[in-house]
XYZ file of C-alpha atoms in Angstrom:
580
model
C 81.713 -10.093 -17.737
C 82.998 -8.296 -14.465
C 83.260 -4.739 -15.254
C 86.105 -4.306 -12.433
C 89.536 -5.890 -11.706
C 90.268 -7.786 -8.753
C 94.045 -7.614 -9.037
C 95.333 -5.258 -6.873
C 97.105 -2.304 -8.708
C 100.864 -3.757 -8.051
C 99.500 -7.018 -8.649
C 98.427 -5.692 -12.604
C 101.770 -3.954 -12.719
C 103.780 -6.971 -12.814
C 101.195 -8.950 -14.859
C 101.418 -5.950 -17.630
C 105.359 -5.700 -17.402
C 105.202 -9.512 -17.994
C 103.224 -9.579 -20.568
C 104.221 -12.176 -23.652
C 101.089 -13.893 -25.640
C 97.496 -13.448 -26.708
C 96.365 -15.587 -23.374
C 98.553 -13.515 -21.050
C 96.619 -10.264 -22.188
C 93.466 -12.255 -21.728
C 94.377 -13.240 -18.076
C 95.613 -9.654 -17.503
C 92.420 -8.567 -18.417
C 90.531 -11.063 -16.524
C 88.639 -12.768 -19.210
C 88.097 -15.691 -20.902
C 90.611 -16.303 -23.584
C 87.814 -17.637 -25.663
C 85.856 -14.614 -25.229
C 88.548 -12.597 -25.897
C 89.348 -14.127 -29.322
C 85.773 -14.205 -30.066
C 85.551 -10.443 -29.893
C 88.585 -9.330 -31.401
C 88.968 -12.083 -34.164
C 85.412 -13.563 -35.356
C 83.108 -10.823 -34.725
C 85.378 -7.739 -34.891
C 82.974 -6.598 -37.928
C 80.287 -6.178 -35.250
C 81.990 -4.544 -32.394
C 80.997 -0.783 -33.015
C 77.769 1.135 -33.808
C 77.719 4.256 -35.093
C 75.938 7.933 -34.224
C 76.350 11.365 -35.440
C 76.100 14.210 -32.407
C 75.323 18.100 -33.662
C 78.776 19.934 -33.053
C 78.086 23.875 -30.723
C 79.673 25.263 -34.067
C 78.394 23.413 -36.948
C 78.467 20.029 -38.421
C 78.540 16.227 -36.935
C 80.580 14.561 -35.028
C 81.252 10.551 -35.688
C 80.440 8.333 -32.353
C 81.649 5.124 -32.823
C 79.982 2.774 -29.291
C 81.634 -0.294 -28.391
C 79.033 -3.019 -28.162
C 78.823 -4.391 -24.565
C 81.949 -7.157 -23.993
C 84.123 -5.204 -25.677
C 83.576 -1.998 -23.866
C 83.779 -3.484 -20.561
C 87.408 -4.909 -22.307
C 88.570 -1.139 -23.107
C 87.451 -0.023 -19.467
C 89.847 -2.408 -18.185
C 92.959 -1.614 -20.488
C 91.908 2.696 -20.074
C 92.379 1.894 -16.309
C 95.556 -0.308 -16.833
C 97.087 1.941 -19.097
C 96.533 4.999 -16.516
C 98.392 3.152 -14.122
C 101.669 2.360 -15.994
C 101.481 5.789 -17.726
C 102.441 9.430 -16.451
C 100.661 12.256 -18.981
C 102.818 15.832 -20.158
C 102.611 18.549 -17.290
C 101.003 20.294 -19.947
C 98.256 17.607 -21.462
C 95.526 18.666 -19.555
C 92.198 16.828 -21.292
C 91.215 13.339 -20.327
C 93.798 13.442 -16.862
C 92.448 13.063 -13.537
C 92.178 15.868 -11.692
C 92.516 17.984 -14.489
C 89.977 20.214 -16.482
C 89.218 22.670 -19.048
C 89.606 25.178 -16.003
C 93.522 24.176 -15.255
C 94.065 24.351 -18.945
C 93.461 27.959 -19.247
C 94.387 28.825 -15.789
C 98.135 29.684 -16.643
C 97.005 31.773 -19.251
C 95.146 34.288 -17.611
C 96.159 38.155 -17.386
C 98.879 37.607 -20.964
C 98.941 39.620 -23.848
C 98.279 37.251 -26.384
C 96.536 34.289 -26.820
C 96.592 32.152 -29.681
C 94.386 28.968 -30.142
C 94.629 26.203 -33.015
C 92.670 23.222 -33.018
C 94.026 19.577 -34.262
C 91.933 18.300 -37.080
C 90.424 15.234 -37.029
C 92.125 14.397 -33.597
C 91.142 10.596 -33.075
C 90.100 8.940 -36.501
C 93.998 10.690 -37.832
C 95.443 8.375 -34.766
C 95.606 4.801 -36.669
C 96.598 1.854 -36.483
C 99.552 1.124 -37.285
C 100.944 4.356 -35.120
C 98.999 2.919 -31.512
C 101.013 -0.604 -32.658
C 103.882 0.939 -32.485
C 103.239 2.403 -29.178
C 103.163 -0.957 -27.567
C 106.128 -1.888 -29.658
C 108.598 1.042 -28.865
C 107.308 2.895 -25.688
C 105.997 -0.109 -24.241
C 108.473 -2.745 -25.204
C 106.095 -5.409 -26.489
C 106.644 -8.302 -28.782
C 104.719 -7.807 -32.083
C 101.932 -10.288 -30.714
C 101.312 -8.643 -27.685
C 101.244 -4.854 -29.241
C 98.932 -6.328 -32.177
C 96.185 -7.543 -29.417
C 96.320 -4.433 -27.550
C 96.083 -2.403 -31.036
C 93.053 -4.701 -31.880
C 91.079 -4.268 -28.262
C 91.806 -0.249 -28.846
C 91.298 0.298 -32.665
C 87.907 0.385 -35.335
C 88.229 -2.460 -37.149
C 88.757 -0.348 -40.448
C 91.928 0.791 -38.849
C 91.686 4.385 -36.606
C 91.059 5.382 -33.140
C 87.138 5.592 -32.741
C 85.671 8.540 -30.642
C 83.621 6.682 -28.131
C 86.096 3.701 -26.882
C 87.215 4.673 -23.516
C 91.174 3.539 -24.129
C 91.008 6.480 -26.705
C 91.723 9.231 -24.823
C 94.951 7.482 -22.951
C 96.266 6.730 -25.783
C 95.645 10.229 -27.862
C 97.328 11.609 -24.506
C 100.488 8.398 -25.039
C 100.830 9.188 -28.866
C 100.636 13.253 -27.977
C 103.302 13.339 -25.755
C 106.147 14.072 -28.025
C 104.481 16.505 -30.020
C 103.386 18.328 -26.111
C 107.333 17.843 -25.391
C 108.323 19.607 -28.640
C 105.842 22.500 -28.939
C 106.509 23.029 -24.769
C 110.476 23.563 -25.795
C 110.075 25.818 -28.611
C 107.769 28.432 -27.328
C 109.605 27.936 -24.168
C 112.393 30.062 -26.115
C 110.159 32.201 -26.937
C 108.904 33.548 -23.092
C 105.377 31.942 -24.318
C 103.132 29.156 -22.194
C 101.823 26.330 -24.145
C 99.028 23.768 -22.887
C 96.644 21.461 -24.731
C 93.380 20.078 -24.225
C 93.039 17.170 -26.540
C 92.599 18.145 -29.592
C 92.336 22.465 -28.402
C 95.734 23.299 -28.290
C 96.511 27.220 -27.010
C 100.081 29.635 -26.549
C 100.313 32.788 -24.774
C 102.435 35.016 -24.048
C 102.927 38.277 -22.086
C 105.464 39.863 -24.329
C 104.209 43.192 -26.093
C 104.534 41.381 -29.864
C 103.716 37.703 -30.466
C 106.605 35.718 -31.264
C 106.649 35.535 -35.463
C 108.755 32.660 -34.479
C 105.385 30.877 -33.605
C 102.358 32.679 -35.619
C 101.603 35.559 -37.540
C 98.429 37.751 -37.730
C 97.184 39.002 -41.552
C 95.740 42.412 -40.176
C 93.741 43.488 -43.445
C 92.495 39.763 -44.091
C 92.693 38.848 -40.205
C 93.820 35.724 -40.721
C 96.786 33.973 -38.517
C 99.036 31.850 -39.927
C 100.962 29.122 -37.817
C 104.963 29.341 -38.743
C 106.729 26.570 -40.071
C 108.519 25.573 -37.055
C 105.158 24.837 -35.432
C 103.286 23.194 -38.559
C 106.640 21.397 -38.529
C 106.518 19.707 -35.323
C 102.517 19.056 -35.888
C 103.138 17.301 -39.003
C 106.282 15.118 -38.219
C 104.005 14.386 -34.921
C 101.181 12.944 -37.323
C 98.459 15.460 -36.925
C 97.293 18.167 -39.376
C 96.164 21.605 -37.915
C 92.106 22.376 -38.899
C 92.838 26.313 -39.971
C 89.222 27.594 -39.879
C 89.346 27.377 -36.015
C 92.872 29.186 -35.746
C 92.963 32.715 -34.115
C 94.973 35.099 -32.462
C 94.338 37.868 -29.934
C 95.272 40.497 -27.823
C 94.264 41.682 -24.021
C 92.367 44.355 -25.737
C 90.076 41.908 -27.559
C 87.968 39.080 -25.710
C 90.458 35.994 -25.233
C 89.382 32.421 -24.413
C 91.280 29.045 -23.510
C 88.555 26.200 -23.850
C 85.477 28.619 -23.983
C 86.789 30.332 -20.648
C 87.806 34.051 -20.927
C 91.350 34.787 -19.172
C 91.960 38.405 -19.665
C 92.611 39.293 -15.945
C 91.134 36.525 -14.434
C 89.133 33.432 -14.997
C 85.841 33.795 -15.990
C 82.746 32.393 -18.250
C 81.845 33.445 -21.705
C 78.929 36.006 -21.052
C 77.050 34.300 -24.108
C 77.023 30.512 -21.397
C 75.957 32.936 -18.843
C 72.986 34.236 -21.124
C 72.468 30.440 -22.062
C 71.730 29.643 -18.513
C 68.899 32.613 -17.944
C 67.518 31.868 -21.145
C 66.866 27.872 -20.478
C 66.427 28.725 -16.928
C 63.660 31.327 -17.990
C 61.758 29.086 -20.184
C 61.320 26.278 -17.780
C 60.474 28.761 -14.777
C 57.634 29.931 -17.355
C 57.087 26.366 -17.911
C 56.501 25.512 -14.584
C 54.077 28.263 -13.656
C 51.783 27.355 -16.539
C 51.899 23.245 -15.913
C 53.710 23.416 -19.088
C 56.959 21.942 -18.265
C 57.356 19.133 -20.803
C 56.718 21.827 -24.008
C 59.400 23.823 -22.048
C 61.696 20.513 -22.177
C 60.387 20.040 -26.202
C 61.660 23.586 -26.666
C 64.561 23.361 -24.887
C 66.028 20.196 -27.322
C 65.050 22.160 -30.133
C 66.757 24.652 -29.499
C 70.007 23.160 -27.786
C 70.350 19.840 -30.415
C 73.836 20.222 -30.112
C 73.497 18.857 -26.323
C 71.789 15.468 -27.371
C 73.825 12.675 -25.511
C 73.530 10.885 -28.853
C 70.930 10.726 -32.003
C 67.220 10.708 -30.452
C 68.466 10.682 -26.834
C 68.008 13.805 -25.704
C 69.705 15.461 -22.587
C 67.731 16.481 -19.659
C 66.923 20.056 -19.482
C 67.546 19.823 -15.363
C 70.728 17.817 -15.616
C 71.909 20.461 -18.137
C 71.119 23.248 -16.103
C 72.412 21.926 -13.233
C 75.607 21.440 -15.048
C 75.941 24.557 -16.467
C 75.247 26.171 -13.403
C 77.886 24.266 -11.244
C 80.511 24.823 -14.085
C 79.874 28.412 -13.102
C 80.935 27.784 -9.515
C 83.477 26.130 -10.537
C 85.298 28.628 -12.330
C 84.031 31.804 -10.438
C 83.840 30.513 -7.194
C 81.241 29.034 -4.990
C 81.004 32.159 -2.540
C 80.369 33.920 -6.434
C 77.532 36.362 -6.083
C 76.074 35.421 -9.941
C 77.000 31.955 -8.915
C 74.435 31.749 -5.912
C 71.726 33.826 -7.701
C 71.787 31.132 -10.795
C 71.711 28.503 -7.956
C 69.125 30.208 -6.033
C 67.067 30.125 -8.829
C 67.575 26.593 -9.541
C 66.948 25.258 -6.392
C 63.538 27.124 -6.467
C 62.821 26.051 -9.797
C 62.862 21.904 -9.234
C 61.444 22.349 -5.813
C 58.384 19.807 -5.411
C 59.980 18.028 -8.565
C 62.297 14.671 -8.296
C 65.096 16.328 -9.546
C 68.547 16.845 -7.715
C 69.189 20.333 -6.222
C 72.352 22.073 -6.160
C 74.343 21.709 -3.376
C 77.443 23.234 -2.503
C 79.585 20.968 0.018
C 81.183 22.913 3.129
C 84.881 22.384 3.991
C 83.962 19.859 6.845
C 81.851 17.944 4.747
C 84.533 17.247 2.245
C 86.871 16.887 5.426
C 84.596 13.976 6.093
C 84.375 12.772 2.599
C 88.415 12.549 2.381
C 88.486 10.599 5.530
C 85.635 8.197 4.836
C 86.107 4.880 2.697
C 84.557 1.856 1.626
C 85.836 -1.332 2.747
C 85.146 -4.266 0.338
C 86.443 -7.331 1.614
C 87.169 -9.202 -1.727
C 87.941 -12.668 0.150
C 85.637 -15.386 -1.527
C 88.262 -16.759 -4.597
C 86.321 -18.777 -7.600
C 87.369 -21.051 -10.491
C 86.066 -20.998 -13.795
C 87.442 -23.102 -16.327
C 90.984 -21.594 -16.881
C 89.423 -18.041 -15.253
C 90.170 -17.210 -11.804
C 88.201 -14.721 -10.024
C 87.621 -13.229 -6.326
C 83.782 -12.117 -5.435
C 82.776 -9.571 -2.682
C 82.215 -11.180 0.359
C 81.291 -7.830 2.777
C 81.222 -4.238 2.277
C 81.193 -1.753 5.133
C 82.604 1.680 6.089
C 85.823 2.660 7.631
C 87.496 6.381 8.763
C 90.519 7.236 9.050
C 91.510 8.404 13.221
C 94.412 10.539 13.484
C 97.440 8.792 15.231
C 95.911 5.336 14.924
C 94.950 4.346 11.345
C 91.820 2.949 9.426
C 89.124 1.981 11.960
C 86.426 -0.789 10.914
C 84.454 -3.510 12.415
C 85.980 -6.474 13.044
C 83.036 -8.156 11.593
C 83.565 -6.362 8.355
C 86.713 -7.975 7.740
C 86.276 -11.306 9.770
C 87.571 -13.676 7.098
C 90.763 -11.686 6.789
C 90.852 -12.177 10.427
C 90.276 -15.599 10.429
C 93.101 -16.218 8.140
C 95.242 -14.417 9.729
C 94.599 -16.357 13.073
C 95.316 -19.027 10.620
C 98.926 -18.136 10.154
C 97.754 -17.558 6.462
C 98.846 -14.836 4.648
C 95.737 -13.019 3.426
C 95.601 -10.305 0.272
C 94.980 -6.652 1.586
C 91.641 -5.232 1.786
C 90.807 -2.543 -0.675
C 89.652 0.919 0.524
C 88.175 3.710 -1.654
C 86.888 6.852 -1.670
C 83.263 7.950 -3.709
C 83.786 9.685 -6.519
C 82.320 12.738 -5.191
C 85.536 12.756 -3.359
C 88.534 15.707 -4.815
C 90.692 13.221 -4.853
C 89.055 10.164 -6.005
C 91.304 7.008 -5.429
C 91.987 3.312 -3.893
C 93.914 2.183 -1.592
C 94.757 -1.553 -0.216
C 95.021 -1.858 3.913
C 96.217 -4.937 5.802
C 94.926 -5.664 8.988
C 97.101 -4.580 11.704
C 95.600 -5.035 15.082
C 91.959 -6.428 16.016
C 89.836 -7.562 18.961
C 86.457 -9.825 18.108
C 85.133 -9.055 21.132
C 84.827 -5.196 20.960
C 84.247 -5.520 17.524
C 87.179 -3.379 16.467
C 89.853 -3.458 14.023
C 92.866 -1.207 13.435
C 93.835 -1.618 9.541
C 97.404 -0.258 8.530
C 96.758 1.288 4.620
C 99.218 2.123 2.196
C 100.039 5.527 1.079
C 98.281 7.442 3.887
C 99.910 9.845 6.955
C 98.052 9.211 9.836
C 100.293 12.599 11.681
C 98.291 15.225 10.205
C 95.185 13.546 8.256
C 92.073 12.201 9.484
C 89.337 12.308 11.795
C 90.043 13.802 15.465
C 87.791 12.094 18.532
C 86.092 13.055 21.602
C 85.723 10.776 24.507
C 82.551 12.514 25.804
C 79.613 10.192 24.295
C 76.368 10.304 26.403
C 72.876 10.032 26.194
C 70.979 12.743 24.134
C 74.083 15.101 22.784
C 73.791 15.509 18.925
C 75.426 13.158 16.499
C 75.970 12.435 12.615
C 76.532 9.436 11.297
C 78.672 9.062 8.433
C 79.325 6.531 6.121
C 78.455 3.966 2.692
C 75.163 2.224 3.344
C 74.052 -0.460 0.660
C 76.559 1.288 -1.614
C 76.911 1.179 -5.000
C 79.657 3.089 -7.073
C 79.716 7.159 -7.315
C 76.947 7.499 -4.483
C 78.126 10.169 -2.098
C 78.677 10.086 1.592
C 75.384 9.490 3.596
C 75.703 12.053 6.175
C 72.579 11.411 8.609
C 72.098 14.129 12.171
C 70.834 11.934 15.071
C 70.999 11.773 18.684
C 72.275 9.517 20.869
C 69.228 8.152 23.142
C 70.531 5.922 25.659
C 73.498 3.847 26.698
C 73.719 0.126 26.830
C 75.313 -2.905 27.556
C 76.733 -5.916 25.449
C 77.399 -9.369 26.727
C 79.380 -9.895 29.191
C 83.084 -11.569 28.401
C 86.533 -12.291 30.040
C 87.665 -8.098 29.474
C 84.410 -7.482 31.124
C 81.421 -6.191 29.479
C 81.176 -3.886 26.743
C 79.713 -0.164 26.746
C 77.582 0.431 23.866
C 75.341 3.319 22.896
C 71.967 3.464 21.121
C 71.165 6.287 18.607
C 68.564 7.630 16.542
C 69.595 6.797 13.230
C 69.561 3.285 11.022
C 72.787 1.894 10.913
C 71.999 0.264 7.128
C 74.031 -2.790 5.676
C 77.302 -1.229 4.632
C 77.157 1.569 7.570
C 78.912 -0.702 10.094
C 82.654 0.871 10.384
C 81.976 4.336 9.777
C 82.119 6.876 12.018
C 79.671 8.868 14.872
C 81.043 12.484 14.934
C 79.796 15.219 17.618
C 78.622 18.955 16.842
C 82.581 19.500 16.526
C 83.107 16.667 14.097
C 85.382 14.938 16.260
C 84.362 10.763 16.149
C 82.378 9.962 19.300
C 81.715 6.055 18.091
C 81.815 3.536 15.309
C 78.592 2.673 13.967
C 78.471 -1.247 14.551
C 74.764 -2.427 13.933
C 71.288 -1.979 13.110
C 67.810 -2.285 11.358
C 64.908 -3.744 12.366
C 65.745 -6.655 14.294
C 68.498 -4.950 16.724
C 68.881 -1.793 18.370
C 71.235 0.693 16.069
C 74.354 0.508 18.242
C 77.773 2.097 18.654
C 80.874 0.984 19.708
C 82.494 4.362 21.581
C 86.001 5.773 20.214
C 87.409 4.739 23.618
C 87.387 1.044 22.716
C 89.399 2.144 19.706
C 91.683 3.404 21.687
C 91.777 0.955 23.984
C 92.559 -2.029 21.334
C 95.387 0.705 19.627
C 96.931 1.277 23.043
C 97.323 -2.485 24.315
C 98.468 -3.327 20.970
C 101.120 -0.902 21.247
C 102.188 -1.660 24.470
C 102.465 -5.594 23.368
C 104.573 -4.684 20.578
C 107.051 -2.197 22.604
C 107.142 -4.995 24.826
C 107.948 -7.654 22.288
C 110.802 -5.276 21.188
C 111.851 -4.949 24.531
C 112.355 -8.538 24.939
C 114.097 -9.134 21.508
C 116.475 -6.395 22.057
């Protein structure tokens, strides 16, 4: 089963607004009625194992995994959902581009801070109240919102920790009770935000509302007032009152284990985590006792496991922790770059990943850099259809002109379109080491075989003030980089790769004359051709067009890109010219 969907995102927008019977959810979801039925009817007994995972504070925590099929299923609908729904400005857990970092953000520098934690978050989410979700928000018939309920729910009738439409639809069924708790401490000059199940109110006035909570000084317990249990209960959730608290800027206040007395910051105690794990395996090292140090380290830190007898990696933990630090204090953060410093030096000579900290220009050239799949190739199976990727290659986006490829990359579009067919767009995205990690779908708008170029026209970007700038002045032996995907596969970063250029060459001759290419240093890889050749100023010198062992690694220079943009331009004024 294909983990992805090859609908575009409109396309899945209508399907979903359309939706009407058990088989339309199955084609929505690209799979097999059969299987589909299969999974949610006959062996719905079978569809979840279970773990237990140490909590940080005490006690277990139920994992309930999806078995294969049926996770690939709720991958699908998690994505769907996302699309057709808009989260609370104040729901801050499971939402792209989120974290626990923007959830305590707007409470830093109050006077109070109280936190209160839902209990029993997911498994108290049932049934019967995610059916009636697709009934009333989504406006589904009763067959429709029972399949959906089925792909999302435990067969014994909650929301299981573990499926990946949970947390969509804990964010869906949360939104009123966000809505209502936002309005009432609203009239009470107090901030409210909530991080799934962590839900925290501040406020900067010199009392805390008694509207909201109150504080038992001699037993120092807090007590929620009923207006707030109110609105939890009629919402469906019950408040867990051993992890309630309250307190002042004169005390040590946290929003999702981040202090926010007068500015972000880490806990010192995950600070003192850090130099203790970080110690141990630097002793480790130096005796040739690393693995004992690892032994130790799961001991010690149980509450880390992944799940039961899987252990986390000490390294991947550090280097974790140690980037959450930058995260919140900064990466020019002088405890930061010590921590980091130390790291680095620590899993030098070892296969482990260092820390790296990405410079503006690099994530300049990450923004402006996508993959190009050209998902052309349609197939038939039984009552299934499907589309399979026919090419992948790299594309950048040139200021003023659009998304610049190889023609080659997206040939059959071409071909179509030479045709007089009219072809799907081409879907662009962006690795997920990118801020702001997305698709997009491109058409193409003008193209010349010969040169090897082609101009795509992509939906939802400004071409004014975003992209890539260029330099004409390509020669032998200045300094390049070439960026792009080679032999991608999803999440890998940006290949970045500091070359030269060592000669200049020349194609075959045609009827435009014959084309001026340049040879550099670097492999242009399968999936490199379309990306871009910048200079020492980052301004695109070339497109990377071909490579490996049986040809040269050649470039097409930005001036051909120009060139095609330019006459293009000029026929289309003076089409307008004509028909005007």
């Amino acid at each position: 089963m294909e983990l992805n969907l090859f609908e575009t995102d409109d396309q899945i927008e209508k399907k979903f607004n359309s939706l009407g019977t058990f088989n339309d959810v199955a084609d929505l979801l690209e799979v097999p009625k059969e299987v589909l039925f299969r999974i949610l009817i006959k062996n719905k007994k079978k569809n979840y194992s279970q773990f237990n995972l140490d909590k940080k504070s005490g006690g277990k925590r139920t994992i309930y995994s999806p078995v294969k099929n049926l996770a690939i299923i709720q991958k699908k609908l998690a994505y769907i959902l996302n699309l057709m729904y808009s989260p609370h400005k104040n729901a801050h857990g499971f939402v792209n581009g989120l974290s626990t970092i923007s959830n305590a953000r707007p409470h830093i520098n109050q006077k109070h801070v109280l936190n209160f934690d839902l209990k029993d978050f997911f498994p108290s989410i049932s049934f019967a109240r995610v059916r009636a979700m697709f009934l009333y928000y989504f406006k589904f018939n009763p067959d429709v919102s029972t399949t959906l309920a089925n792909i999302c729910c435990h067969h014994e009738g909650f929301l299981p920790q573990g499926a990946a439409t949970s947390p969509i639809i804990s964010n869906i069924i949360s939104y009123k009770l966000d809505r209502n708790l936002t309005n009432l401490v609203a009239r009470y000059n107090c901030k409210y935000t909530r991080y799934a199940d962590d839900i925290t109110i501040s406020t900067s006035r010199n009392f805390f509302p008694k509207e909201i909570a109150i504080k038992d000084e001699d037993e120092k317990k807090v007590y929620l007032s009923k207006k707030i249990t109110s609105i939890i209960e009629k919402n469906g959730f019950s408040v867990n009152e051993n992890k309630t608290r309250l307190r002042n800027k004169y005390q040590r206040m946290e929003v999702t284990g981040l202090t926010v007395n007068d500015k972000l910051n880490v806990n010192r105690r995950f600070i003192r985590y850090i130099r203790v794990i970080l110690h141990a395996a630097e002793k480790g090292k130096e005796q040739g006792q690393l693995e004992e140090s690892k032994k130790v380290f799961n001991q010690k830190y149980s509450f880390r496991q992944k799940k039961q007898d899987n252990k986390s990696d000490m390294f991947s933990v550090l280097r974790g922790m140690i980037s959450y630090v930058g995260q919140v204090k900064g990466k020019d953060d002088e405890l930061f770059l010590k921590l980091r410093e130390r790291y680095n030096k620590l899993v030098q000579g070892l296969d482990v990943p260092f820390i790296t900290v990405y410079s503006d220009v690099y994530k300049s050239n990450i923004r402006n850099t996508y993959v190009i799949e050209s998902l052309y190739y349609k197939y038939k199976f039984e009552d299934f259809t499907g589309e399979i990727l026919n090419y992948q290659g790299s594309a950048f986006l040139l200021t003023g002109v659009g998304i610049v490829t190889n023609a080659h990359v997206v040939s059959d579009f071409i071909k179509e379109i030479e045709n007089g067919a009219d072809v799907d767009k081409i879907k662009l995205h962006q690795s997920q080491h990118t801020p702001n990690t997305g698709s997009t779908y491109a058409e193409v708008l003008y193209y010349n075989t010969y040169l090897d170029i082609a101009i795509l026209k992509a939906d939802n970007l400004t071409m004014e003030n975003e992209g890539f700038d260029y330099d004409l002045n390509i020669k032998s032996d200045i300094d390049i980089t070439l960026l792009g995907y080679p032999n991608y596969v999803g999440g890998m970063p940006l290949s970045s790769r500091k070359g030269r250029v060592i000669n200049e060459r020349r194609g075959l001759p045609d009827k435009e004359g014959s084309q001026k290419l340049y040879e550099i240093s670097e492999t242009i890889f399968d999936g490199n051709s379309g990306g871009p050749v910048v200079n020492n100023s980052n301004k695109v010198v070339g497109v990377a067009v071909k490579g490996g062992e049986n040809h040269p690694n050649e470039v097409i220079p930005i001036e051909d890109v120009l060139y095609v943009f330019n006459k293009k331009m000029r026929e289309a004024s003076y089409t307008f010219l004509r028909t005007n």
